[in-house]
Short mmCIF file of C-alpha atoms in Angstrom, two decimals:
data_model
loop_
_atom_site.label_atom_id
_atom_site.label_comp_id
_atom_site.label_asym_id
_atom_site.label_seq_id
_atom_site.Cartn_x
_atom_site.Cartn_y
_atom_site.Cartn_z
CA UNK B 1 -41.61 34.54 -10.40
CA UNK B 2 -38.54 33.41 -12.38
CA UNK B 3 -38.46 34.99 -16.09
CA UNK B 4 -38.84 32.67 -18.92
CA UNK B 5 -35.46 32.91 -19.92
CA UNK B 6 -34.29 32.14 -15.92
CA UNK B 7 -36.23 29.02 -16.28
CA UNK B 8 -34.45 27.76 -19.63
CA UNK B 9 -31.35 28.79 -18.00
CA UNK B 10 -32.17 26.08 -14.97
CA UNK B 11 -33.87 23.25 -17.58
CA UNK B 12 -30.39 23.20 -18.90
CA UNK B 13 -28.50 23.46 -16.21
CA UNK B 14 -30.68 20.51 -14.81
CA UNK B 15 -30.04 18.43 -17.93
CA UNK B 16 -26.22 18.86 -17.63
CA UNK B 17 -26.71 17.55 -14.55
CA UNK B 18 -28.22 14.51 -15.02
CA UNK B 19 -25.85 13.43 -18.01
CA UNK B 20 -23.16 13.98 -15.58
CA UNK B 21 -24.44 12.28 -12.72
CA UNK B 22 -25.38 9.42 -15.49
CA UNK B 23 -21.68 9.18 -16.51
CA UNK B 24 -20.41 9.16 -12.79
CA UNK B 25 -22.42 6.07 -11.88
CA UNK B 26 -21.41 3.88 -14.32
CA UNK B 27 -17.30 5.43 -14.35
CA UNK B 28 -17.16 5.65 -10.45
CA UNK B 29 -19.84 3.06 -8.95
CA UNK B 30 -19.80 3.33 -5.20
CA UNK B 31 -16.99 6.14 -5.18
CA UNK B 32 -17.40 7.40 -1.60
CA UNK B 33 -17.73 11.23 -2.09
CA UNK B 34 -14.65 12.15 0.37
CA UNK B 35 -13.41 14.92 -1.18
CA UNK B 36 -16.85 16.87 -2.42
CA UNK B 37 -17.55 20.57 -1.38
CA UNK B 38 -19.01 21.39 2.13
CA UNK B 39 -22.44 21.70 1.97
CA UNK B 40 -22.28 24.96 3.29
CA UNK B 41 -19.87 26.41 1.04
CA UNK B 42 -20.65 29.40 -0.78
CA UNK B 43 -17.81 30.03 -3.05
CA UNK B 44 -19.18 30.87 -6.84
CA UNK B 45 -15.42 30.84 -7.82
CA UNK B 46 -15.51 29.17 -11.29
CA UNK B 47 -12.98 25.73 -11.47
CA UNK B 48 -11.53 24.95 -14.74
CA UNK B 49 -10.72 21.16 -14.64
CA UNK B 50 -7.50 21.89 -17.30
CA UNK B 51 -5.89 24.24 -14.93
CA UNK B 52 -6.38 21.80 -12.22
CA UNK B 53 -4.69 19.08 -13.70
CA UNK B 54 -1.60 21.43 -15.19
CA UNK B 55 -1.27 22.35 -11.20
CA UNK B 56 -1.22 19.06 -9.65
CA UNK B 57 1.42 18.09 -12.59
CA UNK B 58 4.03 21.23 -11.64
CA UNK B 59 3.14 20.42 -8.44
CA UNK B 60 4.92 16.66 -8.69
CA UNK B 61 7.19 18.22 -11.22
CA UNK B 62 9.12 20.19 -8.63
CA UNK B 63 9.81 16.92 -6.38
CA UNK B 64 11.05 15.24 -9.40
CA UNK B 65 13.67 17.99 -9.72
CA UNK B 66 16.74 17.24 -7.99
CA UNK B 67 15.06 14.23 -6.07
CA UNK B 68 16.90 13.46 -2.69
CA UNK B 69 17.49 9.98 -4.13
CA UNK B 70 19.88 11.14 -6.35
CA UNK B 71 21.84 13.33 -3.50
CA UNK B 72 21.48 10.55 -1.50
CA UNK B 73 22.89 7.90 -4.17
CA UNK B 74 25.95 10.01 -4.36
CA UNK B 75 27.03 10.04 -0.83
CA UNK B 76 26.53 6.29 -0.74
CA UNK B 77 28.58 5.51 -3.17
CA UNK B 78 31.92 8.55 -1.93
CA UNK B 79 30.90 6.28 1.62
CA UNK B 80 31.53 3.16 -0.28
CA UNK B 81 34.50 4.00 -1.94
CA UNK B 82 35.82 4.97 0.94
CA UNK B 83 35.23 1.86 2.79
CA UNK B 84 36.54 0.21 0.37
CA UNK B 85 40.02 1.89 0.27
CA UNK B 86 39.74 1.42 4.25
CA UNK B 87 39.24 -2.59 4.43
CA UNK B 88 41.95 -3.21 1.60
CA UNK B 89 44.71 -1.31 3.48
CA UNK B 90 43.38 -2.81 7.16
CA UNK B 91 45.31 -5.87 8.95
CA UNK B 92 43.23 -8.94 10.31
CA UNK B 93 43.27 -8.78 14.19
CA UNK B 94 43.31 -12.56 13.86
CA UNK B 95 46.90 -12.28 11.79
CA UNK B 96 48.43 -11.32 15.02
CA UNK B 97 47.52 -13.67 17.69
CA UNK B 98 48.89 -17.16 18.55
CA UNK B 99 46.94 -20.26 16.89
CA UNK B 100 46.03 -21.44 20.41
CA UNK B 101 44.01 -18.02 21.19
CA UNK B 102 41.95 -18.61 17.83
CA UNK B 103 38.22 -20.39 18.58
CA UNK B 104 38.99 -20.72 22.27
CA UNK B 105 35.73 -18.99 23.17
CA UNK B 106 37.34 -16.03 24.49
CA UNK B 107 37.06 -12.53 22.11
CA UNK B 108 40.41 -11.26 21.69
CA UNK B 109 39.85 -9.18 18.68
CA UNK B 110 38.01 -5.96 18.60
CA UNK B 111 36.38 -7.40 15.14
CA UNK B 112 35.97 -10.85 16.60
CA UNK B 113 37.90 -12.27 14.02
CA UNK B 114 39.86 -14.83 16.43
CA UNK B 115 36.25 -16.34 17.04
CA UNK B 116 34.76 -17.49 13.75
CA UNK B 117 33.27 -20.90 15.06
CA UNK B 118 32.37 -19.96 18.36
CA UNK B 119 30.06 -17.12 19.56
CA UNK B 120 32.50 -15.90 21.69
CA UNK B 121 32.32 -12.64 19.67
CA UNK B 122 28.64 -12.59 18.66
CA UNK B 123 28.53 -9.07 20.58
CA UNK B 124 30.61 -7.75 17.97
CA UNK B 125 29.41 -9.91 14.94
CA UNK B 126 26.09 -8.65 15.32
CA UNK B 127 27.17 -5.00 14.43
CA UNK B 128 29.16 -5.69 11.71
CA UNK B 129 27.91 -4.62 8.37
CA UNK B 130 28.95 -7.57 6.00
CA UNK B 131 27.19 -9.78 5.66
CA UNK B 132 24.26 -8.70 7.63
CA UNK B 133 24.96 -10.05 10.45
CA UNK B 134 29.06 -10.19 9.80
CA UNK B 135 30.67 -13.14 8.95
CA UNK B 136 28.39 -16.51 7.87
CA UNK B 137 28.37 -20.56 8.76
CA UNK B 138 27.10 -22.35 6.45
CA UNK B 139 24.95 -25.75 7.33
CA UNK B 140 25.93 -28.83 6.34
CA UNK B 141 22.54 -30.09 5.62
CA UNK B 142 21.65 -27.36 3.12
CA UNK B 143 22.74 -23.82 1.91
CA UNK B 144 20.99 -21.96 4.57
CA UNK B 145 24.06 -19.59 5.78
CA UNK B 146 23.74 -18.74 9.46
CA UNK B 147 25.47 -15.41 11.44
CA UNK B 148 28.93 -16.75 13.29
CA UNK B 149 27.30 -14.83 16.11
CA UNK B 150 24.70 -17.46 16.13
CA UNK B 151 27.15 -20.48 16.29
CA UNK B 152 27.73 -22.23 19.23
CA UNK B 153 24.98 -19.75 20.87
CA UNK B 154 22.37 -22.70 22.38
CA UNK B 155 20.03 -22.13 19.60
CA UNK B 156 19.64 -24.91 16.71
CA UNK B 157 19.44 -22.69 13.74
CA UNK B 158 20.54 -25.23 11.33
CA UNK B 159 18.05 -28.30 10.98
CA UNK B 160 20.60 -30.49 11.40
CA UNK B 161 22.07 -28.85 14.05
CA UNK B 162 25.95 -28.56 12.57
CA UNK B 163 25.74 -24.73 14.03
CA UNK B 164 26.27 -26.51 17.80
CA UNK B 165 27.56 -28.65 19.37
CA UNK B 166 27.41 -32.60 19.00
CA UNK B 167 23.80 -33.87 21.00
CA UNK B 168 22.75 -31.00 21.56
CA UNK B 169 20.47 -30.27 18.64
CA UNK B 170 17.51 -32.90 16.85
CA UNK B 171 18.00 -33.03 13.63
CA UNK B 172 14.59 -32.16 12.23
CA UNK B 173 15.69 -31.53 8.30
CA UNK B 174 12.94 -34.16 6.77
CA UNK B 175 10.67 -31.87 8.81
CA UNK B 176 11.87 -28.37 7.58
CA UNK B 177 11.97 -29.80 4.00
CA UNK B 178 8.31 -31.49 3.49
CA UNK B 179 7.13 -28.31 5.40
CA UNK B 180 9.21 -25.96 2.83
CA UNK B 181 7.68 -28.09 0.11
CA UNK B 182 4.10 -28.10 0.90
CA UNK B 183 4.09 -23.95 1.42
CA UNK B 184 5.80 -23.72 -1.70
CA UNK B 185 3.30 -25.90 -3.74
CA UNK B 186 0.44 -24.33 -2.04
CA UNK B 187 1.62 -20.72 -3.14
CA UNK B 188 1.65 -22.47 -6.40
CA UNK B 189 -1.67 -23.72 -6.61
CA UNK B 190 -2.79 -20.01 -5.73
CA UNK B 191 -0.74 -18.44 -8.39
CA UNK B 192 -1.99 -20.84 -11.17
CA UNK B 193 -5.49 -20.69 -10.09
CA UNK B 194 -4.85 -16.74 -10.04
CA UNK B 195 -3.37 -16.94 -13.49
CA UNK B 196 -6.61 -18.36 -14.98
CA UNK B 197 -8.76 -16.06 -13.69
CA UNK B 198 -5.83 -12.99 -15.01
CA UNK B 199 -7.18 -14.63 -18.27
CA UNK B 200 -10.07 -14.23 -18.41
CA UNK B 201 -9.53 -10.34 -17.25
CA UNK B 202 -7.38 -9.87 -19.79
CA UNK B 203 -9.99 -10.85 -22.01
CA UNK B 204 -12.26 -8.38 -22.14
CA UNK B 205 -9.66 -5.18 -21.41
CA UNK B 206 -9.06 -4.00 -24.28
CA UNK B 207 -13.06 -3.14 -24.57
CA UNK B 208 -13.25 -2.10 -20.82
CA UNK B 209 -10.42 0.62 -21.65
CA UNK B 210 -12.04 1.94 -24.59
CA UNK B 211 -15.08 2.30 -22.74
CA UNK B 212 -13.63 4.09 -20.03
CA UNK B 213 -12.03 6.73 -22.83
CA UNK B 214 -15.86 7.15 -24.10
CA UNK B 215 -17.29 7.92 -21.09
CA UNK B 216 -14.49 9.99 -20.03
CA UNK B 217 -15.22 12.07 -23.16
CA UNK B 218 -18.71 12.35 -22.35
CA UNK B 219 -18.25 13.16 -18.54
CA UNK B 220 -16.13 15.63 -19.55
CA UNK B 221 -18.66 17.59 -22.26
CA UNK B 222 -21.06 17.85 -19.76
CA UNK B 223 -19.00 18.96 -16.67
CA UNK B 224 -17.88 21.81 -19.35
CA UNK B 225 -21.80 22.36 -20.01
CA UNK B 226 -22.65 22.27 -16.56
CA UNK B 227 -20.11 25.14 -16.00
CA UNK B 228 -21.16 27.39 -18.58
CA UNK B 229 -24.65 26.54 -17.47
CA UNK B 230 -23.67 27.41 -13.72
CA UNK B 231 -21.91 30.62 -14.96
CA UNK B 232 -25.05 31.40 -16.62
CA UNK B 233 -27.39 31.04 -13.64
CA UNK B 234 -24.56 32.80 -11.21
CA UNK B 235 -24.89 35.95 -13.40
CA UNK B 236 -29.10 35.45 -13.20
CA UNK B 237 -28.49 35.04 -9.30
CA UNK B 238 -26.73 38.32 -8.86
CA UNK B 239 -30.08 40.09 -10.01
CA UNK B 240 -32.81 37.64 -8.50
CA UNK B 241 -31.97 36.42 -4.80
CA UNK B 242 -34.29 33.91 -4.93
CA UNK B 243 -31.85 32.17 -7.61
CA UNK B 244 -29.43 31.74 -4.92
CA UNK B 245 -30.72 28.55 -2.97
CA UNK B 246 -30.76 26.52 -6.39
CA UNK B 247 -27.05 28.55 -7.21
CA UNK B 248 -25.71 26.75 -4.09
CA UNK B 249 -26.86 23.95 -4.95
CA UNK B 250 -25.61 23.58 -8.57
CA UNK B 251 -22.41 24.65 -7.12
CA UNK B 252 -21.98 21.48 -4.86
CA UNK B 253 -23.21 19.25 -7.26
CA UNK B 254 -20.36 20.64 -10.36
CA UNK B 255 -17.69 20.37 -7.74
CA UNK B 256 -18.64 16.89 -7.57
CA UNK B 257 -18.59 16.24 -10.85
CA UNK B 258 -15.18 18.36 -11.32
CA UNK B 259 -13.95 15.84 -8.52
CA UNK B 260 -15.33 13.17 -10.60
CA UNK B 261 -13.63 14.09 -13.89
CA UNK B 262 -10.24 14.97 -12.46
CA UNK B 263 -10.14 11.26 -11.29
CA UNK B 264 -11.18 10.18 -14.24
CA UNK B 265 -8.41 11.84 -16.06
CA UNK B 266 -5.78 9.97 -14.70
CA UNK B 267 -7.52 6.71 -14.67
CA UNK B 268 -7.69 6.90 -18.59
CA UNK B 269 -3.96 8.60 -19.12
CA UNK B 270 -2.01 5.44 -21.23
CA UNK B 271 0.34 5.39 -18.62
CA UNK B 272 -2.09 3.21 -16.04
CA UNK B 273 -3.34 0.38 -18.50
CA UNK B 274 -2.15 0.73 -21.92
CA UNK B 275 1.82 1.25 -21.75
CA UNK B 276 2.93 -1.84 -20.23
CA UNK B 277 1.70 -5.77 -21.13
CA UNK B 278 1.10 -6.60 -16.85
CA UNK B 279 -1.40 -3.57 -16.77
CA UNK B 280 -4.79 -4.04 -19.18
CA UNK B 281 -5.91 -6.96 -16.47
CA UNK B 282 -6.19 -4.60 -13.82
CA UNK B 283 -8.64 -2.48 -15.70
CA UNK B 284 -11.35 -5.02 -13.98
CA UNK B 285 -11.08 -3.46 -10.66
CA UNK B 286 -12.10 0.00 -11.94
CA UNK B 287 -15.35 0.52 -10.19
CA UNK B 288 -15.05 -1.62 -7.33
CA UNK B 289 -14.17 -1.12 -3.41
CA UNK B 290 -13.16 -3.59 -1.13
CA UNK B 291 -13.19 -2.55 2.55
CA UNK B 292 -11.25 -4.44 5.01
CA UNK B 293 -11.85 -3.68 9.29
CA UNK B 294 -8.67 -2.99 11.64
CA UNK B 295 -8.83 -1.99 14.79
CA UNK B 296 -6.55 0.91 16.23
CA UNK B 297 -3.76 -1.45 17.97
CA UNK B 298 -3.44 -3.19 14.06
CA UNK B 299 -3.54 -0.07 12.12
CA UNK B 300 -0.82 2.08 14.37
CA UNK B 301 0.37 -0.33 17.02
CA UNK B 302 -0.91 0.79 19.82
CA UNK B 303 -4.09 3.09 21.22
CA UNK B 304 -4.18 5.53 23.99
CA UNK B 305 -7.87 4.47 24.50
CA UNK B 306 -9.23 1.84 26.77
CA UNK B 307 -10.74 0.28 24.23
CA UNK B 308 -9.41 0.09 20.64
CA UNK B 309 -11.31 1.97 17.99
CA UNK B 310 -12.80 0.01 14.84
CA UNK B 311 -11.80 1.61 11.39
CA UNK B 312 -13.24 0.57 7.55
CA UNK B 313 -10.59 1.07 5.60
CA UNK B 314 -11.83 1.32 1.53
CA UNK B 315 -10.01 0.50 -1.54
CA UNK B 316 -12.01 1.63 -4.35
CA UNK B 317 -8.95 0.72 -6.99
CA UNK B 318 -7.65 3.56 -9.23
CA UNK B 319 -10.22 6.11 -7.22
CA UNK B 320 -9.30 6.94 -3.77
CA UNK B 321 -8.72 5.28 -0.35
CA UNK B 322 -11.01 6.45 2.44
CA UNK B 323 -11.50 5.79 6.27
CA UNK B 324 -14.73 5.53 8.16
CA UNK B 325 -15.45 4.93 11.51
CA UNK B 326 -19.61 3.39 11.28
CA UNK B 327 -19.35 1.91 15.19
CA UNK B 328 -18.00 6.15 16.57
CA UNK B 329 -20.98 6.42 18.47
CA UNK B 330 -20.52 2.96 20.09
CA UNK B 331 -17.10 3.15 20.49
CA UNK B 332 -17.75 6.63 22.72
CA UNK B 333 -20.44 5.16 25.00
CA UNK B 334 -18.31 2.33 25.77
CA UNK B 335 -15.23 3.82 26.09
CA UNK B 336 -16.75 6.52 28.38
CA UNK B 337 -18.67 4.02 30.11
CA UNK B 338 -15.05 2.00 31.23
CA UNK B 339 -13.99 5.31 32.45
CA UNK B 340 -16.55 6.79 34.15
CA UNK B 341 -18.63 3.80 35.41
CA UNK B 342 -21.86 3.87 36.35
CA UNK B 343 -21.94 7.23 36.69
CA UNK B 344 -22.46 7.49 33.03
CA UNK B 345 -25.88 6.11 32.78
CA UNK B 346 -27.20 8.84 35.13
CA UNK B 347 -26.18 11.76 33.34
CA UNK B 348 -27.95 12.44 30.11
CA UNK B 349 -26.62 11.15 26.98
CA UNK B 350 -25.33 13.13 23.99
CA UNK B 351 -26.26 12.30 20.29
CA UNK B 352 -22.50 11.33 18.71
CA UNK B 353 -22.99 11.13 14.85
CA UNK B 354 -20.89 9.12 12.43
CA UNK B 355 -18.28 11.57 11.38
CA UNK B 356 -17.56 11.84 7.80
CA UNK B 357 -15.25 9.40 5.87
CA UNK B 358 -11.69 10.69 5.53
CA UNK B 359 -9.63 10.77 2.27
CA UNK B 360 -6.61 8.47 2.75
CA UNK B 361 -5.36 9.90 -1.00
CA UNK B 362 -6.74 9.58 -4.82
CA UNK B 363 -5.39 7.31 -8.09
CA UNK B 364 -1.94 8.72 -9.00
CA UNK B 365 0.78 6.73 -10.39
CA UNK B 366 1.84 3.23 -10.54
CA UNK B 367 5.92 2.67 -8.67
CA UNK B 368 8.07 0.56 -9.08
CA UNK B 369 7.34 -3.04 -8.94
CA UNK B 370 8.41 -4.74 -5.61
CA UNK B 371 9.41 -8.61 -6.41
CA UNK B 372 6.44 -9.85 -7.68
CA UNK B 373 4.17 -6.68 -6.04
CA UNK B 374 2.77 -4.09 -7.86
CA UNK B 375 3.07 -1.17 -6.21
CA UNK B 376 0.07 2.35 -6.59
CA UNK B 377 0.35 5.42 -4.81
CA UNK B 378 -2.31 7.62 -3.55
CA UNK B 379 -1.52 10.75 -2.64
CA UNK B 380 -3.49 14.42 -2.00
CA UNK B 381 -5.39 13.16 0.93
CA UNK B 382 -7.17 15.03 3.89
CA UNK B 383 -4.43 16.74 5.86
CA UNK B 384 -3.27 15.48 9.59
CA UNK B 385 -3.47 17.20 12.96
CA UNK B 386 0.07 18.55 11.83
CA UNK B 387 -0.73 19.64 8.30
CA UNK B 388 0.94 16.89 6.35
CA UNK B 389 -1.26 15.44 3.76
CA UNK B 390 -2.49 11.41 3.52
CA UNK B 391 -1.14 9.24 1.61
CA UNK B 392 -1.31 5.61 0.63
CA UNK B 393 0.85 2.84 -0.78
CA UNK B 394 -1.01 -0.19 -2.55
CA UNK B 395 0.98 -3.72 -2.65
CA UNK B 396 -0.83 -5.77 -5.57
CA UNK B 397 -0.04 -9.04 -4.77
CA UNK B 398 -0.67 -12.43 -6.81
CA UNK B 399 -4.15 -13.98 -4.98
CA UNK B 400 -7.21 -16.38 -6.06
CA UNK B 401 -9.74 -13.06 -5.40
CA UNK B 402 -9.84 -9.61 -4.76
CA UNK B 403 -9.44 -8.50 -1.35
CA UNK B 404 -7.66 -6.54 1.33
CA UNK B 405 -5.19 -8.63 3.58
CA UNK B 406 -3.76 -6.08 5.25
CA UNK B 407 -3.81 -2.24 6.09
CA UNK B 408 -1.37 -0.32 8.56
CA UNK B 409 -0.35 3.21 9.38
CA UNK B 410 3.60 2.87 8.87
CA UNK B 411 4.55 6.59 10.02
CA UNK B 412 2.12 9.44 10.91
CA UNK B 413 -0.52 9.97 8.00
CA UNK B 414 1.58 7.59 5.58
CA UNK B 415 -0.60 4.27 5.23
CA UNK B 416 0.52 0.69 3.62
CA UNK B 417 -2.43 -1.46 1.72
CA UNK B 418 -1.62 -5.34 0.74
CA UNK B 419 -4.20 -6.31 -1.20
CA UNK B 420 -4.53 -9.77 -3.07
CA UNK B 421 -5.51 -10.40 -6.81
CA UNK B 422 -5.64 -12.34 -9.85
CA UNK B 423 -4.69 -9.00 -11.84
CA UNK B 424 -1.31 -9.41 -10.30
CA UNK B 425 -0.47 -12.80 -11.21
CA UNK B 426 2.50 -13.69 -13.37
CA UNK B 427 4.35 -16.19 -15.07
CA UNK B 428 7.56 -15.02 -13.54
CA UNK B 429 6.36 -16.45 -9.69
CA UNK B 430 4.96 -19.27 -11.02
CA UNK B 431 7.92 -20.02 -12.98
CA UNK B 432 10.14 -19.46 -9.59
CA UNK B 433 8.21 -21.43 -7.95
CA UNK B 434 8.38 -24.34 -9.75
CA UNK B 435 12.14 -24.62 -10.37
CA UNK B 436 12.48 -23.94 -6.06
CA UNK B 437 10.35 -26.88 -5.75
CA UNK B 438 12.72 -28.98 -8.31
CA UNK B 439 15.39 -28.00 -5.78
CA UNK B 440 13.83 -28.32 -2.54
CA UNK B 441 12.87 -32.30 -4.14
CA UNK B 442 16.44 -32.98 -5.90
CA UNK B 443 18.30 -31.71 -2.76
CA UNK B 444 15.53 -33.77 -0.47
CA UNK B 445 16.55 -36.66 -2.19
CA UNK B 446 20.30 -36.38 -2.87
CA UNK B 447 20.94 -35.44 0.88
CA UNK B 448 20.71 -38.30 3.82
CA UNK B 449 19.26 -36.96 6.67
CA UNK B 450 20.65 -39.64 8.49
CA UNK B 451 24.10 -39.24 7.85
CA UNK B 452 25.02 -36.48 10.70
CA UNK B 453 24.92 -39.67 13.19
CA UNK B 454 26.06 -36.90 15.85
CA UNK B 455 22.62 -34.88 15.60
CA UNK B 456 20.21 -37.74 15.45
CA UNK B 457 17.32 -36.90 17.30
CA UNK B 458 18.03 -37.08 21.18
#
């Protein structure tokens, strides 16, 4: 029978416990557990949260140091100085020829400069590297600016059709414009009604954050408690074996709360809601997931199976991204059942269990803002087949609620997340917005879509 002083040891450890757990429910509400311990582990080694966090920081601190960008940066710039020296001191094929060879649909010039109206040259156009797609036309209708490699090609890619020739295009401008307007004011609509709701985020913040500090404070006193606690009971365990089933335990239930508490960490470092005006309104979706379905040919474009497996992907916002798999045993029957055929249902059937959800990556920084995206990275997730660890990118893009819109696996292991919400909102789209629309109206009504009689519609 446990001593008196081995059962004091366990009321406290016990208590520890349960204040932790406590503060983990309301900091981490429907966290999936992805990255706690086996349950068979036995490893009593003792993990010191502090030293955990000073790792993972050297750890990013070494990338930083002479990032490739940098390297990379340089040689760009030698290459463009370079090509710069080249194009000043190179002739014009054009210069050369006789005007009757220039525009008479025949490429004369390696750089299909003798061919500027026609696409004659397009072959070559389309490889040049300025602009994009080498030299531009630009519509008469509007200021769209279309590839010389696309004039004269059969294709109306002006509205009005001034990239072709005469009859051979509609002229469907009016169209393209009331179109262009009504997508823009719709986007508008959505970013206003998004902004409201940003509002009343922003709102309550300030309290939200300072509750998140408290109960980071508190999450961490008792993970420290429940160590010295679990130290305490490790030492009992060494001298009464029957200590060890409860040791085990503990142990799985601390590296929990460790996991708990290192996320916590960063979610209450200044840097993810406190050092810039956009981020306090995102402190709203701290607590929440959002899971969003894809099957296998959406997520990686393409499947080797006959039948495309069914993933949930899960956003749980400055926690972790995760991937389950709830219809496995479904998908298996099925899929073995399109292979094999009937044969299947004579043979006895094997149990297939859900397997486990997978860590995608946790909270670690916010990047650099993409237009009017806000852009998270998740990084430290389960490892691949080839030993490369997860990782996800987060787009935060202006929406009316919070959702996932979109979830694919760009490269091997490296995942892309769009997802939609109010917290991302600003005035800078919806000022955009409304001065394109100005445009699109002022230029609607300044330009007469009738007057290119040659591309009336046929």
């Amino acid at each position: 029978m446990p001593s008196r002083a081995t059962k004091r040891s366990m009321l406290a450890f016990l208590l520890v416990m349960i204040v932790a757990i406590a503060c983990m429910l309301v900091l981490s509400n429907q966290v999936p557990s992805v990255a706690a311990a086996p349950a068979n582990s036995r490893d009593s080694k003792r993990f010191v949260v502090d030293e955990a966090f000073d790792e993972d920081e050297e750890e990013d601190d070494d990338w930083d140091f002479m990032a490739d960008d940098a390297i990379l940066g340089l040689s760009e710039q030698d290459n463009n100085d370079i090509k710069t020296d080249t194009d000043e001191s190179k002739e014009t094929c054009v210069d050369s020829l006789p005007i009757d060879l220039v525009d008479d649909d025949y490429c004369d010039c390696q750089d299909g400069s003798d061919e500027p109206n026609t696409s004659a040259c397009s072959h070559v156009l389309l490889h040049s590297e300025t602009p994009p797609f080498g030299p531009e036309f630009n519509c008469k209708a509007d200021d769209k600016m279309v590839s010389l490699a696309f004039v004269h090609d059969g294709v109306c890619d002006c509205c009005d059709g001034s990239d072709e020739r005469d009859g051979l295009c509609a002229n469907t401008c009016a169209t393209e414009w009331e179109r262009r307007l009504q997508t823009l004011q719709e986007r508008l609509n959505v970013v206003q009604r998004g902004l409201k709701r940003r509002t009343e985020y922003l709102a309550g913040s300030v309290d939200k954050v300072q509750k998140l500090k408290e109960d980071f404070e508190r999450l961490a006193e008792a993970y420290q408690s429940g160590q010295r606690a679990f130290e305490d009971l490790q030492r009992q365990a060494q001298h009464n074996p029957e200590l060890r089933g409860q040791l085990e335990q503990s142990y799985n239930v601390l590296r929990r709360v460790q996991y708990i508490t290192y996320i916590q960490s960063r979610v209450v470092d200044p840097s993810t809601f406190s050092d810039a005006a956009w981020k306090p309104a995102f402190v709203e979706l701290v607590g929440e997931c959002y899971t969003y379905t894809v099957n296998e040919k959406e997520l990686k474009g393409g499947t080797p199976n006959v039948i495309p497996r069914k993933y949930d992907m899960v956003l749980c916002p400055f926690q972790n991204v995760s991937q389950t798999e709830p219809l496995y045993p479904e998908w298996t029957k099925a899929e073995r059942q399109t292979k094999v055929g009937d044969k299947v249902a004579d043979e006895k059937e094997e149990e297939v269990e859900v397997p486990r959800p997978i860590g995608l990556g946790i909270w670690n920084e916010w990047q650099e803002s993409v237009n009017f995206a806000r852009v998270q990275s998740y990084n430290h997730g389960e490892p691949c087949a080839n030993g490369q660890e997860r990782h996800t990118r987060v787009e935060l893009l202006c929406g009316e609620q919070n959702r996932v819109v979109s979830v694919e696996e760009r490269e091997m292991c490296q995942y892309e997340v769009r997802f939609e919400t109010p917290a991302a909102c600003g005035q800078a789209e919806q000022d955009v917005l409304q001065d394109e629309i100005s445009r699109v109206k002022t230029f609607f009504k300044t330009k007469d879509v009738g007057e290119f009689a040659g591309h009336e519609e046929l």
